[in-house]
Amino acid sequence: MKDLRKKLRIFFYSIEATGHLNATIGIAQALQNRGHEVLFFISPNTAPSVAKFNIPIYELKSSIPPEEDAKNTAKMIAEVFIKSGGISGKPSIEKLFMWTDLSENSILRKIQNCCYEFNDQIEAEIIKNKPDCFILDQLFYQPFLGKHNIPWIPILSTGPHFIYAGPNHPPPLSGYTMEEHDKFDAFNKILEESTSAYRDCQDELNKQFDYV
């Protein structure tokens, strides 16, 4: 039986948005306090947000032009949310449309581009240092996860919404109450369109790195 008290090497990779970073930083701190070795993959402009908690970091190299790379990624993502209506007073069904958008500057493409950019760099570090576990707070699953015999744990913060999805619950992300049942079908239709857009992006990512 494996001794669960042994010191483990655990890698982290998160969407560089405030809520996702808060979640992964908190878990990394808890594991570090228990004596485990952690390493956090992060882009240079967001690295100080993690390093200030004395968490070891691996700065990922980016091809983004310097004038763009100097911006804080979390703020850039927030700007996309505001521009797309995701942070606004709009009804939840209108906010959902941002997740069906596959145009060049959409939120899905921006997150997908980070996965393209960083996949090989993280994989190289995995091969070199062989972690015991990889904790991922990402919208997309990196193709390298399927190529190495390493346990990995997804902790995407929207997960619970989808775990409890069903005909007897309001649609995930809707914010509806059970008294608004007449709105469920219309919302679920757009939700399926967003799921389809997500799947298209994930398939593209997998094919790019020969993981199909």
Short mmCIF file of C-alpha atoms in Angstrom, two decimals:
data_model
loop_
_atom_site.label_atom_id
_atom_site.label_comp_id
_atom_site.label_asym_id
_atom_site.label_seq_id
_atom_site.Cartn_x
_atom_site.Cartn_y
_atom_site.Cartn_z
CA MET A 1 0.00 0.00 0.00
CA LYS A 2 1.37 3.38 -1.01
CA ASP A 3 2.44 5.56 1.91
CA LEU A 4 0.36 8.70 1.48
CA ARG A 5 2.56 10.50 4.00
CA LYS A 6 5.52 10.61 1.63
CA LYS A 7 6.61 13.95 0.24
CA LEU A 8 5.03 14.49 -3.18
CA ARG A 9 6.03 16.71 -6.09
CA ILE A 10 2.92 18.50 -7.36
CA PHE A 11 2.68 20.82 -10.36
CA PHE A 12 0.02 23.51 -10.83
CA TYR A 13 -1.30 25.29 -13.91
CA SER A 14 -4.22 27.73 -13.86
CA ILE A 15 -6.14 30.11 -16.04
CA GLU A 16 -4.59 33.45 -15.12
CA ALA A 17 -7.81 34.99 -13.90
CA THR A 18 -8.33 36.12 -10.32
CA GLY A 19 -10.79 33.46 -9.12
CA HIS A 20 -8.86 30.58 -10.66
CA LEU A 21 -5.54 31.83 -9.29
CA ASN A 22 -7.00 32.27 -5.82
CA ALA A 23 -8.22 28.66 -5.82
CA THR A 24 -4.95 27.13 -7.02
CA ILE A 25 -2.75 29.33 -4.82
CA GLY A 26 -4.77 28.29 -1.77
CA ILE A 27 -4.40 24.58 -2.57
CA ALA A 28 -0.69 24.99 -3.33
CA GLN A 29 -0.15 26.71 0.02
CA ALA A 30 -1.99 23.96 1.91
CA LEU A 31 0.06 21.23 0.24
CA GLN A 32 3.29 23.16 0.76
CA ASN A 33 2.47 23.55 4.47
CA ARG A 34 2.12 19.77 4.67
CA GLY A 35 5.66 19.34 3.41
CA HIS A 36 5.00 18.63 -0.25
CA GLU A 37 7.04 20.14 -3.08
CA VAL A 38 4.97 22.37 -5.38
CA LEU A 39 5.71 24.18 -8.62
CA PHE A 40 3.39 26.73 -10.22
CA PHE A 41 3.51 27.35 -13.99
CA ILE A 42 2.75 31.00 -14.73
CA SER A 43 3.45 33.69 -17.31
CA PRO A 44 5.97 36.40 -16.34
CA ASN A 45 3.45 39.22 -16.01
CA THR A 46 1.36 37.29 -13.46
CA ALA A 47 4.26 35.56 -11.69
CA PRO A 48 4.48 38.16 -8.85
CA SER A 49 0.87 37.34 -7.87
CA VAL A 50 1.99 33.80 -7.05
CA ALA A 51 5.59 34.35 -5.95
CA LYS A 52 4.53 36.76 -3.18
CA PHE A 53 3.05 33.76 -1.35
CA ASN A 54 6.48 32.05 -1.39
CA ILE A 55 5.27 29.45 -3.88
CA PRO A 56 8.00 28.26 -6.30
CA ILE A 57 7.19 29.29 -9.85
CA TYR A 58 8.20 28.33 -13.36
CA GLU A 59 7.97 31.33 -15.69
CA LEU A 60 6.59 30.32 -19.06
CA LYS A 61 8.08 31.97 -22.12
CA SER A 62 5.61 33.86 -24.27
CA SER A 63 5.68 35.04 -27.88
CA ILE A 64 3.25 37.86 -27.08
CA PRO A 65 4.70 41.26 -28.08
CA PRO A 66 6.42 42.98 -25.11
CA GLU A 67 3.92 45.83 -24.97
CA GLU A 68 1.10 43.29 -24.55
CA ASP A 69 3.05 40.90 -22.32
CA ALA A 70 3.64 43.72 -19.85
CA LYS A 71 -0.07 43.76 -19.04
CA ASN A 72 -1.44 41.72 -16.14
CA THR A 73 -3.20 38.70 -17.65
CA ALA A 74 -5.99 38.71 -15.06
CA LYS A 75 -6.82 42.30 -15.99
CA MET A 76 -6.72 41.43 -19.70
CA ILE A 77 -9.19 38.58 -19.15
CA ALA A 78 -11.44 40.89 -17.13
CA GLU A 79 -11.36 43.37 -20.03
CA VAL A 80 -12.49 40.64 -22.42
CA PHE A 81 -15.33 39.73 -20.06
CA ILE A 82 -16.46 43.35 -19.87
CA LYS A 83 -16.23 43.85 -23.63
CA SER A 84 -18.11 40.59 -24.29
CA GLY A 85 -20.84 41.40 -21.76
CA GLY A 86 -19.82 38.62 -19.38
CA ILE A 87 -19.42 41.22 -16.62
CA SER A 88 -22.47 43.41 -17.03
CA GLY A 89 -26.07 43.85 -16.01
CA LYS A 90 -27.26 41.76 -18.96
CA PRO A 91 -29.50 38.72 -18.42
CA SER A 92 -27.52 35.50 -17.93
CA ILE A 93 -28.70 34.07 -21.26
CA GLU A 94 -27.13 37.04 -23.09
CA LYS A 95 -23.87 36.67 -21.15
CA LEU A 96 -23.70 33.05 -22.29
CA PHE A 97 -23.22 34.08 -25.92
CA MET A 98 -19.60 35.02 -25.21
CA TRP A 99 -18.90 31.29 -24.81
CA THR A 100 -20.24 30.52 -28.30
CA ASP A 101 -17.93 33.06 -29.95
CA LEU A 102 -14.98 31.55 -31.84
CA SER A 103 -13.67 34.78 -33.38
CA GLU A 104 -9.98 35.62 -33.06
CA ASN A 105 -10.30 37.86 -29.99
CA SER A 106 -12.93 35.82 -28.13
CA ILE A 107 -12.37 34.51 -24.62
CA LEU A 108 -12.28 30.92 -25.88
CA ARG A 109 -9.55 31.74 -28.40
CA LYS A 110 -7.46 33.66 -25.87
CA ILE A 111 -7.49 30.76 -23.43
CA GLN A 112 -6.88 28.27 -26.24
CA ASN A 113 -3.91 30.32 -27.48
CA CYS A 114 -2.30 30.10 -24.03
CA CYS A 115 -2.65 26.33 -24.20
CA TYR A 116 -0.96 26.30 -27.62
CA GLU A 117 1.79 28.54 -26.30
CA PHE A 118 2.61 26.69 -23.11
CA ASN A 119 1.86 23.00 -23.75
CA ASP A 120 5.36 22.00 -24.87
CA GLN A 121 7.09 24.03 -22.16
CA ILE A 122 5.12 22.39 -19.37
CA GLU A 123 5.50 18.95 -20.93
CA ALA A 124 9.29 19.36 -21.06
CA GLU A 125 9.34 20.14 -17.34
CA ILE A 126 7.14 17.12 -16.64
CA ILE A 127 9.55 14.85 -18.51
CA LYS A 128 12.51 16.39 -16.70
CA ASN A 129 11.20 16.44 -13.13
CA LYS A 130 8.45 13.77 -13.13
CA PRO A 131 5.81 15.13 -10.74
CA ASP A 132 3.64 12.79 -8.69
CA CYS A 133 0.53 14.77 -9.52
CA PHE A 134 -0.62 17.66 -11.73
CA ILE A 135 -3.39 20.02 -10.56
CA LEU A 136 -5.09 21.94 -13.35
CA ASP A 137 -7.57 24.80 -13.15
CA GLN A 138 -8.12 25.31 -16.87
CA LEU A 139 -11.00 25.48 -19.31
CA PHE A 140 -9.17 23.17 -21.72
CA TYR A 141 -7.24 20.03 -20.92
CA GLN A 142 -3.63 20.20 -22.08
CA PRO A 143 -2.76 17.39 -24.52
CA PHE A 144 0.36 16.46 -22.54
CA LEU A 145 -1.91 15.16 -19.76
CA GLY A 146 -2.83 12.17 -21.89
CA LYS A 147 0.73 11.32 -22.88
CA HIS A 148 2.34 10.70 -19.49
CA ASN A 149 1.38 8.32 -16.75
CA ILE A 150 0.87 11.06 -14.18
CA PRO A 151 -2.31 11.44 -12.07
CA TRP A 152 -3.97 14.80 -12.68
CA ILE A 153 -6.80 16.63 -10.98
CA PRO A 154 -9.05 19.22 -12.65
CA ILE A 155 -10.45 21.86 -10.28
CA LEU A 156 -12.25 24.23 -12.70
CA SER A 157 -14.38 26.43 -10.47
CA THR A 158 -17.53 26.09 -12.61
CA GLY A 159 -17.47 22.31 -12.11
CA PRO A 160 -20.13 22.02 -9.35
CA HIS A 161 -22.68 23.77 -11.57
CA PHE A 162 -22.41 20.97 -14.09
CA ILE A 163 -22.19 18.13 -11.56
CA TYR A 164 -25.67 18.99 -10.34
CA ALA A 165 -27.15 19.76 -13.76
CA GLY A 166 -30.41 18.00 -14.60
CA PRO A 167 -34.12 18.50 -15.33
CA ASN A 168 -34.85 19.11 -11.65
CA HIS A 169 -32.28 21.90 -11.32
CA PRO A 170 -31.85 25.30 -12.97
CA PRO A 171 -29.33 25.24 -15.87
CA PRO A 172 -25.66 25.70 -14.93
CA LEU A 173 -24.52 29.34 -15.02
CA SER A 174 -28.09 30.61 -15.41
CA GLY A 175 -28.71 31.96 -11.93
CA TYR A 176 -32.37 30.96 -12.38
CA THR A 177 -34.61 29.75 -9.58
CA MET A 178 -36.92 26.75 -9.90
CA GLU A 179 -39.80 29.22 -10.28
CA GLU A 180 -38.27 30.32 -13.62
CA HIS A 181 -38.68 26.90 -15.21
CA ASP A 182 -40.16 28.43 -18.38
CA LYS A 183 -36.70 29.88 -19.20
CA PHE A 184 -34.75 26.63 -18.86
CA ASP A 185 -35.13 25.29 -22.42
CA ALA A 186 -33.97 28.50 -24.13
CA PHE A 187 -30.96 28.76 -21.84
CA ASN A 188 -30.02 25.11 -22.28
CA LYS A 189 -30.08 25.53 -26.07
CA ILE A 190 -27.45 28.30 -25.91
CA LEU A 191 -25.52 26.33 -23.29
CA GLU A 192 -25.28 23.40 -25.73
CA GLU A 193 -23.97 25.78 -28.42
CA SER A 194 -21.27 26.97 -26.02
CA THR A 195 -20.40 23.37 -25.16
CA SER A 196 -20.07 22.62 -28.87
CA ALA A 197 -17.72 25.61 -29.32
CA TYR A 198 -15.64 24.39 -26.39
CA ARG A 199 -15.41 20.89 -27.88
CA ASP A 200 -14.29 22.33 -31.22
CA CYS A 201 -11.46 24.24 -29.49
CA GLN A 202 -10.41 21.18 -27.48
CA ASP A 203 -10.37 19.02 -30.63
CA GLU A 204 -8.21 21.58 -32.42
CA LEU A 205 -5.82 21.63 -29.48
CA ASN A 206 -5.57 17.83 -29.38
CA LYS A 207 -4.89 17.59 -33.13
CA GLN A 208 -2.23 20.29 -32.96
CA PHE A 209 -0.24 18.18 -30.50
CA ASP A 210 -1.09 14.78 -32.07
CA TYR A 211 -3.30 13.67 -29.23
CA VAL A 212 -6.45 12.24 -30.82
#
